[in-house]
Amino acid sequence: MKKMILCLAVFCLTIAQVNAAEKASKNIVETAVAAGSFNTLAAALKAGGLVDALSSEGPFTVFAPTDEAFAKLPDGTLEDLLKPENKAKLVSILKYHVVSGAVPASKVVKIKEAKTIGGKSVTVKAGKSVHINKAKVIKADIHTSNGIIHVVDTVLIP
C-alpha cells in the first residue's frame, strides 16, 4: 500500500512538473500574443523592432500594459508613437517596461526601485496592491520560457 501511495505521489508530481513546463514553453512575446489582451503591446514591439530581443533567451521581467492601458493614453499619442519617425521615443517607452532578469512578485514587493533595460529606474510601492510608478500590477507572475510578465493597468512613461 505504501508503495502504491508513493508511486501515485511521484506520478502526480511528474504531471505537475510537465504542466508547469508546458505553461512556460512560450517566450514573453508569444505568451503576450496568445493572451489576447496585449495586441497593442505586440504591435508596438513590432513597430519598435523589439520582438526578437524579447524573444531571446533573457531572462527578462516585463511590466506589460494591457490594451486598456494603452487606450488610456491621450488621443493620438499611440498613433504618433507608432509612426516610423518616432521609433526612438517608442523604443525608449517600451524599454522602460522591461527589467533584466526574472523578478517574481515575491521579490518585486521587497524592492523600492528597479533599473530598466532603457537605463532609467521605475519606483516600486507595495502595500495592499503593488504599483510600478503609478501603474497598478493587476496580475503577477506569468512565467514564460525567458522570463516573467507582470500585467499593469497603465503605460509607463519615462
Short mmCIF file of N, CA, C and O in Angstrom, two decimals, residues 33-93:
data_model
loop_
_atom_site.label_atom_id
_atom_site.label_comp_id
_atom_site.label_asym_id
_atom_site.label_seq_id
_atom_site.Cartn_x
_atom_site.Cartn_y
_atom_site.Cartn_z
N VAL A 33 1.04 37.55 -26.95
CA VAL A 33 0.18 37.46 -28.13
C VAL A 33 -0.94 36.44 -27.88
O VAL A 33 -2.11 36.70 -28.19
N ALA A 34 -0.60 35.30 -27.29
CA ALA A 34 -1.59 34.26 -27.04
C ALA A 34 -2.65 34.70 -26.04
O ALA A 34 -3.79 34.25 -26.10
N ALA A 35 -2.30 35.60 -25.13
CA ALA A 35 -3.25 36.04 -24.11
C ALA A 35 -4.41 36.83 -24.71
O ALA A 35 -5.51 36.83 -24.16
N GLY A 36 -4.15 37.53 -25.81
CA GLY A 36 -5.22 38.26 -26.48
C GLY A 36 -5.52 39.63 -25.91
O GLY A 36 -6.31 40.37 -26.47
N SER A 37 -4.91 40.00 -24.81
CA SER A 37 -5.17 41.31 -24.21
C SER A 37 -3.98 42.25 -24.33
O SER A 37 -3.95 43.31 -23.69
N PHE A 38 -3.01 41.86 -25.15
CA PHE A 38 -1.81 42.68 -25.35
C PHE A 38 -1.57 42.95 -26.83
O PHE A 38 -0.43 43.03 -27.27
N ASN A 39 -2.62 43.10 -27.60
CA ASN A 39 -2.48 43.34 -29.04
C ASN A 39 -1.74 44.64 -29.33
O ASN A 39 -0.91 44.71 -30.23
N THR A 40 -2.03 45.68 -28.57
CA THR A 40 -1.37 46.97 -28.77
C THR A 40 0.10 46.87 -28.41
O THR A 40 0.96 47.38 -29.13
N LEU A 41 0.40 46.20 -27.31
CA LEU A 41 1.79 46.00 -26.92
C LEU A 41 2.54 45.23 -28.00
O LEU A 41 3.66 45.59 -28.38
N ALA A 42 1.93 44.19 -28.53
CA ALA A 42 2.57 43.40 -29.59
C ALA A 42 2.84 44.25 -30.82
O ALA A 42 3.92 44.18 -31.41
N ALA A 43 1.87 45.10 -31.19
CA ALA A 43 2.06 45.99 -32.35
C ALA A 43 3.18 46.99 -32.09
O ALA A 43 3.99 47.28 -32.98
N ALA A 44 3.24 47.49 -30.86
CA ALA A 44 4.29 48.45 -30.50
C ALA A 44 5.66 47.78 -30.51
O ALA A 44 6.64 48.37 -30.98
N LEU A 45 5.74 46.56 -29.99
CA LEU A 45 7.02 45.83 -30.02
C LEU A 45 7.49 45.60 -31.45
O LEU A 45 8.68 45.73 -31.76
N LYS A 46 6.54 45.28 -32.33
CA LYS A 46 6.88 45.07 -33.74
C LYS A 46 7.36 46.38 -34.36
O LYS A 46 8.39 46.42 -35.03
N ALA A 47 6.62 47.46 -34.13
CA ALA A 47 6.99 48.76 -34.69
C ALA A 47 8.34 49.24 -34.15
O ALA A 47 9.10 49.90 -34.85
N GLY A 48 8.63 48.89 -32.90
CA GLY A 48 9.89 49.29 -32.28
C GLY A 48 11.04 48.36 -32.58
O GLY A 48 12.17 48.62 -32.16
N GLY A 49 10.76 47.26 -33.27
CA GLY A 49 11.82 46.31 -33.59
C GLY A 49 12.34 45.55 -32.39
O GLY A 49 13.49 45.11 -32.36
N LEU A 50 11.48 45.33 -31.39
CA LEU A 50 11.91 44.66 -30.16
C LEU A 50 11.40 43.23 -30.01
O LEU A 50 11.67 42.60 -28.99
N VAL A 51 10.71 42.73 -31.00
CA VAL A 51 10.17 41.37 -30.90
C VAL A 51 11.29 40.35 -30.73
O VAL A 51 11.23 39.50 -29.84
N ASP A 52 12.33 40.45 -31.55
CA ASP A 52 13.44 39.49 -31.45
C ASP A 52 14.14 39.59 -30.10
O ASP A 52 14.49 38.57 -29.50
N ALA A 53 14.34 40.80 -29.62
CA ALA A 53 15.03 40.98 -28.32
C ALA A 53 14.25 40.33 -27.19
O ALA A 53 14.83 39.62 -26.36
N LEU A 54 12.93 40.53 -27.17
CA LEU A 54 12.13 39.94 -26.09
C LEU A 54 11.75 38.48 -26.36
O LEU A 54 11.10 37.86 -25.53
N SER A 55 12.18 37.97 -27.49
CA SER A 55 12.02 36.55 -27.78
C SER A 55 13.32 35.80 -27.51
O SER A 55 13.36 34.57 -27.58
N SER A 56 14.37 36.54 -27.21
CA SER A 56 15.68 35.92 -26.97
C SER A 56 15.71 35.24 -25.60
O SER A 56 14.74 35.28 -24.85
N GLU A 57 16.85 34.68 -25.27
CA GLU A 57 16.99 33.86 -24.07
C GLU A 57 16.63 34.58 -22.78
O GLU A 57 16.05 34.02 -21.87
N GLY A 58 17.00 35.85 -22.66
CA GLY A 58 16.69 36.58 -21.43
C GLY A 58 17.56 36.15 -20.27
O GLY A 58 18.71 35.79 -20.49
N PRO A 59 17.05 36.12 -19.09
CA PRO A 59 15.64 36.36 -18.73
C PRO A 59 15.34 37.85 -18.58
O PRO A 59 16.21 38.66 -18.33
N PHE A 60 14.05 38.14 -18.74
CA PHE A 60 13.53 39.50 -18.59
C PHE A 60 12.31 39.47 -17.69
O PHE A 60 11.64 38.46 -17.57
N THR A 61 12.03 40.62 -17.10
CA THR A 61 10.76 40.84 -16.42
C THR A 61 10.10 42.01 -17.14
O THR A 61 10.72 43.06 -17.32
N VAL A 62 8.87 41.79 -17.58
CA VAL A 62 8.15 42.81 -18.34
C VAL A 62 6.91 43.24 -17.55
O VAL A 62 6.13 42.41 -17.10
N PHE A 63 6.79 44.56 -17.37
CA PHE A 63 5.59 45.15 -16.81
C PHE A 63 4.72 45.49 -18.01
O PHE A 63 4.91 46.52 -18.65
N ALA A 64 3.83 44.56 -18.35
CA ALA A 64 3.11 44.61 -19.63
C ALA A 64 1.78 45.34 -19.52
O ALA A 64 0.86 44.87 -18.85
N PRO A 65 1.65 46.49 -20.20
CA PRO A 65 0.37 47.19 -20.21
C PRO A 65 -0.65 46.48 -21.11
O PRO A 65 -0.30 46.02 -22.20
N THR A 66 -1.86 46.40 -20.65
CA THR A 66 -2.94 45.79 -21.43
C THR A 66 -3.39 46.75 -22.54
O THR A 66 -3.00 47.92 -22.57
N ASP A 67 -4.24 46.23 -23.42
CA ASP A 67 -4.83 47.09 -24.45
C ASP A 67 -5.59 48.25 -23.81
O ASP A 67 -5.55 49.38 -24.29
N GLU A 68 -6.26 47.98 -22.68
CA GLU A 68 -7.00 49.02 -21.97
C GLU A 68 -6.05 50.09 -21.43
O GLU A 68 -6.40 51.28 -21.40
N ALA A 69 -4.86 49.69 -21.01
CA ALA A 69 -3.87 50.66 -20.52
C ALA A 69 -3.45 51.59 -21.65
O ALA A 69 -3.36 52.81 -21.46
N PHE A 70 -3.21 51.04 -22.83
CA PHE A 70 -2.84 51.87 -23.97
C PHE A 70 -3.99 52.80 -24.37
O PHE A 70 -3.77 53.93 -24.78
N ALA A 71 -5.22 52.32 -24.20
CA ALA A 71 -6.40 53.14 -24.56
C ALA A 71 -6.53 54.36 -23.65
O ALA A 71 -7.18 55.34 -24.03
N LYS A 72 -5.92 54.33 -22.47
CA LYS A 72 -5.98 55.47 -21.54
C LYS A 72 -5.03 56.59 -21.93
O LYS A 72 -5.12 57.69 -21.38
N LEU A 73 -4.12 56.34 -22.87
CA LEU A 73 -3.22 57.40 -23.33
C LEU A 73 -4.05 58.51 -24.00
O LEU A 73 -5.09 58.23 -24.58
N PRO A 74 -3.56 59.74 -23.94
CA PRO A 74 -4.30 60.83 -24.62
C PRO A 74 -4.50 60.52 -26.11
O PRO A 74 -3.67 59.87 -26.74
N ASP A 75 -5.61 61.00 -26.64
CA ASP A 75 -5.94 60.77 -28.06
C ASP A 75 -4.77 61.12 -28.96
O ASP A 75 -4.15 62.18 -28.81
N GLY A 76 -4.47 60.23 -29.89
CA GLY A 76 -3.43 60.46 -30.86
C GLY A 76 -2.02 60.06 -30.43
O GLY A 76 -1.12 59.95 -31.25
N THR A 77 -1.82 59.84 -29.13
CA THR A 77 -0.48 59.53 -28.62
C THR A 77 0.04 58.23 -29.21
O THR A 77 1.17 58.18 -29.72
N LEU A 78 -0.74 57.18 -29.13
CA LEU A 78 -0.30 55.89 -29.64
C LEU A 78 -0.04 55.94 -31.13
O LEU A 78 0.99 55.44 -31.61
N GLU A 79 -0.93 56.54 -31.86
CA GLU A 79 -0.77 56.65 -33.31
C GLU A 79 0.53 57.37 -33.65
O GLU A 79 1.26 56.97 -34.56
N ASP A 80 0.84 58.44 -32.91
CA ASP A 80 2.09 59.18 -33.14
C ASP A 80 3.31 58.31 -32.81
O ASP A 80 4.30 58.33 -33.54
N LEU A 81 3.23 57.57 -31.71
CA LEU A 81 4.36 56.73 -31.31
C LEU A 81 4.65 55.63 -32.33
O LEU A 81 5.79 55.22 -32.48
N LEU A 82 3.60 55.15 -33.00
CA LEU A 82 3.78 54.05 -33.95
C LEU A 82 4.31 54.51 -35.31
O LEU A 82 4.63 53.68 -36.16
N LYS A 83 4.43 55.81 -35.51
CA LYS A 83 4.98 56.33 -36.77
C LYS A 83 6.49 56.06 -36.81
O LYS A 83 7.18 56.19 -35.79
N PRO A 84 7.01 55.68 -37.98
CA PRO A 84 8.45 55.37 -38.10
C PRO A 84 9.36 56.49 -37.60
O PRO A 84 10.40 56.21 -37.00
N GLU A 85 8.97 57.72 -37.80
CA GLU A 85 9.83 58.83 -37.36
C GLU A 85 9.90 58.98 -35.84
O GLU A 85 10.74 59.69 -35.31
N ASN A 86 9.02 58.28 -35.11
CA ASN A 86 9.01 58.34 -33.64
C ASN A 86 9.50 57.04 -33.00
O ASN A 86 9.25 56.80 -31.82
N LYS A 87 10.18 56.22 -33.80
CA LYS A 87 10.62 54.91 -33.32
C LYS A 87 11.50 55.01 -32.08
O LYS A 87 11.34 54.23 -31.13
N ALA A 88 12.42 55.96 -32.03
CA ALA A 88 13.33 56.08 -30.89
C ALA A 88 12.55 56.35 -29.59
O ALA A 88 12.85 55.77 -28.54
N LYS A 89 11.54 57.21 -29.67
CA LYS A 89 10.72 57.51 -28.50
C LYS A 89 9.91 56.27 -28.08
O LYS A 89 9.81 55.95 -26.90
N LEU A 90 9.35 55.57 -29.06
CA LEU A 90 8.60 54.33 -28.78
C LEU A 90 9.49 53.31 -28.11
O LEU A 90 9.10 52.71 -27.09
N VAL A 91 10.68 53.10 -28.64
CA VAL A 91 11.61 52.12 -28.07
C VAL A 91 11.97 52.51 -26.64
O VAL A 91 12.03 51.66 -25.74
N SER A 92 12.19 53.79 -26.39
CA SER A 92 12.50 54.26 -25.04
C SER A 92 11.37 53.91 -24.07
O SER A 92 11.61 53.44 -22.96
N ILE A 93 10.14 54.14 -24.49
CA ILE A 93 8.98 53.83 -23.64
C ILE A 93 8.87 52.32 -23.42
O ILE A 93 8.66 51.86 -22.30
#
